[in-house]
XYZ file of C-alpha atoms in Angstrom:
561
model
C 5.917 -128.498 112.350
C 7.626 -127.654 115.347
C 9.364 -124.772 113.672
C 6.501 -123.087 111.801
C 5.199 -122.606 115.397
C 8.565 -121.848 116.991
C 8.539 -119.273 114.049
C 4.525 -118.535 114.515
C 5.481 -118.014 118.816
C 8.343 -115.673 117.405
C 5.913 -113.407 115.289
C 3.450 -113.050 117.200
C 5.709 -111.816 120.475
C 7.305 -109.329 118.011
C 3.596 -108.327 117.062
C 2.558 -108.005 120.735
C 5.666 -105.558 121.819
C 5.311 -104.249 118.653
C 1.440 -103.694 119.704
C 2.738 -102.576 123.393
C 4.797 -100.036 121.747
C 1.998 -98.647 119.828
C 0.107 -98.450 123.229
C 2.435 -97.132 125.076
C 2.681 -94.187 122.479
C -0.576 -93.891 122.229
C -1.583 -93.259 125.903
C 1.774 -90.885 126.854
C -0.678 -88.654 123.935
C -3.546 -89.493 125.937
C -2.207 -87.895 128.766
C -0.686 -85.149 127.046
C -3.612 -83.944 125.956
C -5.265 -83.743 129.156
C -2.529 -81.828 130.488
C -3.137 -79.314 128.515
C -6.653 -79.420 128.645
C -6.066 -78.548 132.058
C -3.182 -76.716 132.580
C -3.405 -73.867 130.283
C -1.036 -71.038 131.680
C 0.879 -73.429 133.392
C 4.723 -74.410 132.389
C 5.660 -77.210 130.540
C 7.098 -80.122 132.884
C 10.791 -79.815 131.960
C 13.817 -80.375 133.291
C 16.156 -76.777 134.645
C 17.713 -74.766 132.181
C 21.393 -75.114 132.400
C 24.048 -72.851 131.058
C 24.218 -75.432 127.362
C 20.326 -74.366 127.141
C 21.205 -71.046 127.174
C 23.561 -71.084 124.238
C 21.081 -73.463 122.418
C 18.113 -71.271 122.780
C 19.695 -68.086 121.915
C 20.473 -69.623 118.039
C 17.858 -68.418 116.630
C 19.007 -64.569 117.934
C 22.638 -64.707 116.838
C 21.723 -65.175 113.305
C 18.855 -62.336 113.224
C 18.744 -60.678 116.403
C 21.294 -57.990 115.735
C 19.742 -56.235 112.220
C 18.215 -53.330 114.180
C 18.212 -52.096 117.876
C 18.362 -55.627 120.144
C 19.100 -55.678 124.254
C 22.706 -55.815 124.943
C 24.154 -58.615 127.249
C 24.987 -55.765 129.762
C 21.220 -55.239 130.081
C 19.670 -58.441 129.283
C 22.132 -59.871 132.229
C 21.165 -56.562 134.979
C 17.766 -57.207 134.450
C 18.348 -61.187 135.051
C 16.163 -61.883 131.644
C 17.217 -65.074 130.700
C 14.858 -66.013 134.627
C 12.375 -63.780 132.990
C 12.566 -66.024 129.596
C 12.295 -69.206 131.459
C 9.052 -67.916 133.655
C 7.456 -67.803 130.269
C 9.035 -70.540 128.221
C 5.924 -72.280 127.349
C 7.400 -73.865 123.777
C 7.723 -77.780 123.549
C 10.054 -77.129 119.925
C 13.366 -75.619 119.848
C 11.734 -73.159 117.301
C 9.337 -71.554 119.281
C 11.953 -71.106 122.151
C 14.632 -69.671 120.159
C 12.071 -67.330 118.131
C 10.523 -66.735 121.774
C 14.023 -65.837 122.990
C 14.306 -64.018 119.610
C 11.904 -62.153 120.647
C 12.858 -60.547 123.887
C 15.754 -59.618 122.568
C 14.054 -57.789 119.823
C 11.956 -54.753 121.034
C 10.002 -52.976 118.589
C 10.587 -49.830 117.083
C 6.944 -48.638 114.746
C 4.434 -48.261 116.780
C 2.893 -51.050 113.822
C 4.916 -53.381 114.072
C 2.945 -55.403 116.859
C -0.758 -55.129 116.150
C -1.101 -58.288 114.087
C 1.227 -60.112 116.545
C -1.715 -59.357 118.905
C -4.119 -60.686 116.723
C -2.376 -63.669 116.722
C -2.251 -64.093 120.036
C -5.543 -63.759 120.607
C -6.698 -66.221 118.086
C -4.975 -68.936 120.164
C -5.859 -67.489 124.062
C -9.146 -67.800 122.569
C -9.521 -71.120 120.250
C -8.500 -74.110 122.881
C -9.068 -76.702 120.353
C -6.575 -75.262 118.017
C -4.280 -74.031 120.605
C -3.782 -77.872 121.838
C -3.907 -79.183 118.677
C -0.594 -76.682 117.170
C 0.273 -77.623 120.696
C 0.207 -81.815 119.911
C 1.777 -80.908 116.536
C 5.155 -78.200 118.330
C 5.634 -80.819 121.307
C 6.223 -83.989 118.475
C 8.447 -81.400 116.649
C 10.211 -81.307 119.909
C 14.339 -80.159 120.801
C 17.503 -80.159 119.994
C 20.123 -81.553 122.095
C 22.653 -79.641 123.474
C 22.950 -77.221 120.143
C 20.408 -74.957 118.225
C 19.731 -76.085 114.650
C 21.660 -73.280 113.475
C 24.652 -74.473 114.800
C 24.553 -77.687 112.666
C 23.931 -75.577 109.245
C 26.724 -73.392 110.276
C 29.145 -76.288 110.542
C 27.554 -77.859 106.811
C 30.119 -76.848 105.468
C 32.746 -78.881 107.618
C 32.040 -81.853 106.172
C 33.358 -80.590 103.064
C 32.069 -81.515 98.982
C 30.809 -85.889 99.968
C 29.698 -87.151 96.607
C 28.338 -90.591 96.563
C 31.234 -92.589 94.187
C 32.347 -94.464 96.226
C 29.963 -95.969 98.108
C 28.289 -96.925 94.367
C 31.761 -98.318 93.312
C 31.659 -100.337 96.400
C 28.406 -101.597 95.649
C 29.305 -102.219 91.911
C 32.627 -104.864 93.699
C 29.699 -106.778 95.416
C 27.394 -107.217 92.634
C 30.435 -108.048 90.116
C 31.886 -110.580 92.729
C 28.232 -112.425 93.268
C 28.608 -112.423 89.043
C 32.286 -113.644 89.757
C 30.747 -116.943 91.622
C 29.403 -118.650 88.243
C 32.801 -118.856 87.151
C 35.209 -119.402 90.584
C 33.332 -119.940 93.207
C 36.821 -119.268 95.539
C 37.878 -116.901 94.262
C 34.041 -115.137 93.918
C 33.416 -115.276 97.767
C 37.085 -114.154 98.784
C 36.377 -110.750 97.175
C 33.161 -110.869 98.303
C 34.064 -111.037 101.484
C 36.881 -108.502 101.135
C 34.482 -106.248 99.844
C 31.969 -107.103 102.839
C 34.966 -106.354 105.479
C 36.266 -103.264 103.526
C 31.709 -101.677 103.235
C 31.809 -102.374 106.850
C 35.349 -100.957 107.929
C 34.847 -97.804 106.239
C 31.296 -97.331 106.458
C 32.527 -97.041 110.517
C 34.172 -94.461 109.486
C 32.392 -91.848 107.259
C 29.415 -92.725 110.128
C 31.278 -90.796 112.865
C 31.773 -88.187 110.690
C 28.072 -87.623 109.913
C 26.546 -89.125 113.615
C 26.035 -84.843 114.917
C 25.364 -83.591 111.715
C 21.772 -86.734 111.850
C 20.422 -85.020 114.715
C 19.565 -82.680 112.712
C 18.210 -83.830 109.696
C 15.608 -85.607 112.348
C 15.229 -82.160 113.682
C 13.851 -81.041 109.970
C 12.669 -84.339 109.646
C 10.060 -83.718 112.243
C 9.252 -79.850 111.681
C 8.713 -80.751 108.240
C 5.648 -83.840 108.792
C 5.143 -80.889 112.453
C 4.278 -78.712 110.020
C 2.289 -80.751 107.337
C -0.096 -81.645 109.426
C -0.408 -78.686 110.604
C -1.349 -77.945 107.632
C -4.382 -78.943 107.332
C -5.929 -76.660 110.048
C -8.299 -74.292 110.215
C -6.229 -70.812 109.037
C -8.013 -68.415 109.631
C -5.644 -65.094 110.674
C -2.757 -66.793 109.334
C -3.338 -67.481 105.809
C 0.336 -65.440 104.664
C 2.114 -67.896 107.677
C 0.142 -70.987 105.937
C 1.002 -69.828 102.303
C 4.694 -69.750 102.824
C 4.620 -72.710 104.884
C 3.367 -75.202 102.358
C 5.975 -73.887 99.771
C 8.263 -74.102 101.972
C 6.945 -78.299 102.376
C 7.457 -78.305 98.832
C 10.661 -76.939 98.140
C 11.365 -79.554 100.766
C 9.694 -83.136 99.148
C 13.119 -84.197 98.068
C 14.297 -84.241 101.536
C 12.155 -86.166 103.215
C 11.748 -89.346 100.335
C 12.845 -92.282 102.064
C 14.512 -90.734 104.795
C 13.429 -93.899 106.600
C 16.714 -95.346 105.713
C 18.725 -92.730 107.899
C 16.105 -91.837 109.909
C 14.343 -95.388 111.805
C 14.319 -95.104 115.053
C 16.202 -98.288 116.227
C 19.355 -97.191 113.493
C 22.359 -98.390 114.843
C 21.843 -98.238 118.590
C 21.668 -101.942 119.285
C 17.516 -102.169 118.721
C 15.996 -105.636 119.957
C 14.209 -105.856 116.750
C 15.142 -107.815 114.364
C 14.259 -106.178 111.810
C 15.795 -103.306 112.741
C 18.532 -105.514 113.420
C 18.506 -106.556 110.202
C 18.217 -103.475 108.475
C 21.312 -102.725 110.630
C 23.443 -105.017 108.468
C 22.238 -103.666 105.066
C 22.917 -100.618 106.030
C 26.923 -100.999 107.296
C 27.173 -103.261 103.679
C 25.606 -101.167 101.123
C 26.202 -97.799 102.462
C 22.912 -96.962 101.825
C 22.418 -94.264 104.571
C 25.328 -93.158 103.723
C 24.236 -92.315 100.836
C 20.525 -91.083 101.826
C 22.698 -88.880 103.828
C 24.696 -87.290 101.267
C 21.431 -86.695 99.279
C 19.926 -85.030 101.786
C 23.167 -82.449 102.448
C 23.487 -81.049 99.125
C 19.138 -80.980 99.799
C 19.952 -79.135 102.895
C 22.508 -76.550 101.165
C 20.787 -75.649 98.686
C 17.425 -75.160 101.344
C 19.206 -73.344 104.065
C 17.208 -69.455 103.629
C 13.841 -72.402 102.932
C 14.916 -73.886 106.419
C 14.905 -70.382 108.132
C 11.746 -69.505 107.154
C 10.277 -72.988 108.094
C 11.830 -72.285 111.526
C 10.930 -68.810 111.533
C 7.388 -70.041 110.420
C 7.229 -72.443 113.082
C 8.580 -70.189 115.201
C 6.541 -67.054 115.551
C 3.970 -69.411 115.378
C 5.020 -71.498 119.085
C 6.093 -68.126 120.295
C 2.227 -66.789 120.095
C 1.090 -69.492 121.524
C 2.804 -69.198 124.737
C 2.858 -65.755 125.615
C -0.512 -66.013 126.321
C 0.378 -68.981 127.819
C 1.670 -66.372 129.833
C -0.497 -63.792 129.762
C -3.103 -66.442 132.069
C -0.273 -67.747 133.847
C -0.119 -64.047 135.612
C -2.304 -62.195 138.284
C -3.240 -59.140 136.207
C -1.856 -57.760 133.310
C -2.514 -55.059 130.731
C -1.816 -54.397 126.941
C 0.351 -51.398 126.311
C -0.579 -48.495 124.798
C 2.778 -47.434 122.399
C 3.586 -43.705 121.384
C 6.467 -42.122 119.930
C 5.694 -39.034 122.283
C 8.080 -38.697 125.698
C 6.394 -40.123 128.143
C 6.587 -43.187 130.836
C 3.233 -43.878 132.684
C 2.714 -47.262 134.847
C -0.287 -48.121 137.363
C 0.353 -50.272 139.492
C 3.608 -52.186 137.542
C 4.935 -54.849 139.433
C 8.266 -57.253 138.553
C 7.735 -60.856 137.096
C 10.162 -62.613 139.547
C 9.058 -61.212 142.925
C 6.312 -64.176 144.719
C 4.598 -61.500 145.783
C 5.321 -58.274 144.535
C 4.530 -54.572 146.184
C 3.037 -52.949 143.142
C 3.946 -49.102 142.530
C 2.977 -46.462 139.954
C 4.289 -43.769 138.125
C 4.092 -41.056 135.591
C 6.448 -38.611 134.025
C 7.489 -37.167 131.140
C 11.553 -36.496 131.739
C 14.222 -38.444 133.592
C 13.786 -39.982 137.066
C 16.171 -39.852 140.415
C 15.323 -42.559 142.918
C 16.190 -42.099 146.457
C 16.679 -44.264 149.663
C 18.270 -46.110 152.010
C 20.205 -49.496 150.803
C 17.443 -52.176 150.663
C 14.689 -50.323 149.985
C 13.051 -50.912 146.815
C 15.279 -48.372 144.587
C 17.308 -51.681 142.497
C 14.118 -53.667 142.063
C 11.494 -50.874 140.851
C 14.420 -49.538 138.036
C 14.162 -53.760 137.116
C 10.873 -53.283 137.705
C 10.299 -50.197 134.814
C 12.672 -52.143 132.497
C 11.439 -55.318 132.430
C 8.286 -53.880 131.813
C 9.054 -51.630 129.278
C 11.017 -54.582 127.124
C 7.857 -56.692 127.573
C 5.628 -53.821 126.446
C 7.589 -53.815 123.451
C 8.935 -57.947 122.690
C 5.386 -59.451 123.747
C 2.811 -56.460 123.686
C 2.291 -57.430 127.792
C 2.567 -55.143 130.687
C 2.646 -56.379 134.203
C 0.706 -53.433 135.409
C -2.831 -52.179 134.874
C -1.986 -49.564 132.723
C 1.148 -48.992 130.889
C 1.638 -45.634 128.113
C 5.188 -45.404 127.143
C 7.520 -44.125 124.509
C 8.756 -46.613 121.744
C 12.635 -46.465 122.746
C 15.703 -48.366 123.173
C 15.916 -49.912 126.556
C 19.625 -49.977 128.163
C 20.712 -50.062 131.224
C 23.828 -49.599 133.430
C 23.377 -52.112 137.261
C 25.535 -55.224 138.123
C 28.222 -54.209 136.939
C 31.601 -56.239 138.263
C 35.298 -56.084 137.370
C 36.961 -57.614 134.345
C 39.644 -59.104 135.582
C 40.269 -61.017 132.660
C 40.528 -57.214 130.946
C 42.378 -55.914 133.463
C 39.823 -53.240 134.087
C 38.783 -51.690 137.291
C 35.001 -51.461 138.938
C 35.031 -47.790 137.790
C 36.391 -48.462 134.187
C 34.104 -50.734 133.424
C 31.149 -48.276 134.675
C 32.400 -45.754 132.773
C 32.520 -47.655 129.710
C 29.280 -48.893 130.386
C 27.301 -45.416 130.752
C 30.009 -44.300 127.301
C 27.830 -47.153 125.788
C 24.391 -45.498 126.221
C 25.131 -41.696 125.911
C 26.592 -42.831 122.977
C 22.696 -44.288 121.293
C 21.677 -41.117 122.637
C 23.236 -39.094 120.814
C 21.877 -40.908 116.945
C 19.637 -39.078 115.963
C 16.053 -40.718 115.622
C 16.383 -42.864 118.559
C 14.188 -42.388 121.167
C 16.098 -43.774 124.658
C 14.639 -45.679 128.489
C 17.871 -45.528 130.068
C 18.862 -47.303 134.003
C 21.405 -45.978 135.774
C 21.518 -47.647 139.980
C 24.468 -45.520 141.976
C 26.040 -43.528 138.487
C 29.593 -43.863 139.022
C 30.009 -45.514 142.506
C 33.393 -46.422 141.819
C 34.501 -43.219 142.850
C 35.967 -40.626 145.365
C 32.554 -38.635 146.603
C 33.739 -35.148 145.099
C 34.459 -36.438 142.246
C 31.466 -38.714 141.918
C 28.609 -36.123 142.062
C 30.378 -33.443 139.904
C 31.000 -35.927 136.960
C 27.220 -37.760 137.721
C 25.928 -34.242 137.245
C 26.915 -34.093 133.492
C 26.266 -36.999 133.032
C 22.946 -37.618 133.663
C 22.119 -33.916 132.965
C 23.480 -35.140 128.905
C 20.634 -38.246 129.964
C 18.124 -35.268 129.881
C 17.863 -34.869 126.333
C 14.350 -34.616 124.423
C 14.770 -38.376 123.327
C 15.996 -39.371 126.931
C 13.758 -40.963 129.928
C 16.125 -41.829 132.296
C 15.745 -43.447 136.216
C 18.649 -43.022 138.279
C 19.575 -44.494 142.079
C 21.371 -42.494 144.314
C 21.778 -42.445 147.483
C 23.910 -38.732 146.930
C 20.608 -36.299 147.721
C 23.177 -33.892 146.589
C 22.417 -34.319 143.258
C 18.411 -34.259 143.706
C 19.201 -30.634 144.158
C 21.531 -30.298 141.289
C 19.675 -31.774 138.992
C 16.210 -30.390 140.440
C 15.186 -28.181 136.789
C 15.514 -31.782 134.879
C 14.712 -34.706 136.868
C 11.850 -35.621 138.840
C 12.330 -36.151 142.618
C 10.749 -39.889 143.965
C 12.187 -41.778 146.940
C 11.758 -44.714 149.353
C 11.386 -44.770 153.121
C 11.851 -47.745 156.143
C 10.579 -47.752 159.675
C 12.712 -48.408 162.526
C 11.134 -49.977 165.171
C 13.215 -50.647 167.832
C 15.118 -53.387 166.898
C 13.599 -54.310 162.909
C 14.074 -52.504 160.441
C 10.813 -52.292 158.386
C 10.239 -51.517 154.520
C 6.856 -51.090 152.627
C 8.443 -50.634 149.300
C 6.254 -47.731 148.230
C 6.885 -45.295 145.964
C 7.242 -41.761 147.479
C 7.794 -38.328 145.719
C 10.565 -35.955 146.831
C 14.152 -37.068 147.506
C 14.484 -38.758 150.632
C 14.191 -36.370 154.213
C 16.103 -39.599 156.408
C 19.151 -41.276 156.913
C 18.629 -44.235 158.727
C 21.859 -45.723 157.991
C 23.455 -45.363 160.967
C 20.444 -46.038 162.547
C 20.344 -49.395 160.859
C 23.947 -50.671 162.862
C 22.219 -50.561 166.098
C 19.138 -52.175 164.929
C 22.037 -54.604 163.617
C 23.377 -54.916 167.191
C 26.488 -53.032 167.072
C 28.549 -51.230 169.809
C 26.484 -48.417 171.432
C 30.077 -46.628 171.413
C 31.212 -46.900 167.678
C 27.124 -45.608 166.813
C 26.945 -42.469 169.088
C 31.178 -41.401 167.625
C 29.083 -41.923 164.093
C 26.608 -39.651 164.766
C 28.596 -37.142 166.055
C 30.763 -37.039 162.974
C 28.103 -36.919 160.975
C 26.284 -34.003 162.740
C 29.290 -31.962 162.875
C 29.773 -32.150 159.127
C 26.420 -31.200 158.777
C 26.554 -27.920 160.654
C 29.972 -27.036 159.596
C 31.200 -29.207 156.601
C 34.274 -29.867 158.335
C 35.240 -33.525 159.430
C 36.929 -33.533 162.595
C 39.387 -36.489 163.508
């Protein structure tokens, strides 16, 4: 009787633990749903993105993003696009954030390519309950950890050919030892213990080899479960995507069947759950999860294209949800008007990473030269225009009241550094960067929008002005709109027939410098560099001598000692 009471007590205790686990999961899910209802346009609560996260998030792009034009690393880093991406990363699944990253690095080059995506963005923006249902499923799929799913898929071949022959042989010997006990108990028990020990030893050796890949299998399974649930939701506007999704699910049936043996939550993690503990010993003895892993591995290898398509479909659907959420977070935005004409018009455009940005407008059909002093706003304006040109052709969203621009390839040469590893000086790095833009501009049928900050700043004044003039002339072709910032006022005269002149200026007010960051037409006419020395507290004799030298040069064209 005492044993029965004890057994019932243990059973009740286990049931209470299970009930609490189920209750906690339901409570967390309810809180998550409530948060989604109340915080549309607020970024997911997640830890800060690390360098490893950035590498993982680029997985889908590395696999697919270089089929046509893509934003190269120089331009991406010049514009701090990692930070722009983080600002719009409303994705809860790895597939969603990887696809969103891919979109940002792959500007569309045809007018009609963004039309269908815009329809899908609108569907989720206008249907709150449907959007939240999808977000729940994407959150259940979750992330992949340190590496992209594509990193795991690319390394599957490192596992080599894996067969279950040895595992089946071990199980056969276990059965033989049990049968042998009927003839000789000592011999049968000895063989049984020997085989069990051997199976356990080989189990942990093989388990160590396959453990990293189980993470990828687990993610694929979660994605399949989420896709299965999504396929039961209303599909208006996504009929084509859902048809493909269902076909992917059918092809992956064998992969899913019996996967619990290898994917159970408590597998080999020192769980206090006695059922899981018992299953662990069964796995070690009979290699059931190793056998299942090999079967799943064969299915993955056979269906790599299906898995890729599944990731693309689910990733795309979450990416369009993220685009809508990003729009909801903005103080103002517009849908761009994209054209094949050589033109660029922006009204009240602003930078996404500046908390209280000054908005500016510009309308041009040819290149633009920007002049003005340091910190007046030239570089920020270049980045503002470049980022919005990319957003227009990727997420079909511009941070402006109005945007009309050419479908183009966006390139920049701005935040360059010496290449110490490659042995290149700043000037060599700079001319290589500019050459890649010139090469793109020379391609037939390519519209180019490029941005250059301080052309050839790495060399002397005379050669800089001479070379810069010719390079910028080459970037004034019919298929190129070039924005260039410069301190060399001479360029505004040498290139005035090919470039429009705009400038930023500042005011010196007693002991302070005031920048209004307003774009103004024409070239800069004020010279405040020496005046700024006074504001910063330099000795008066330095300032007076500098002013005298500058005045003499402007009058005579000759420097005095």
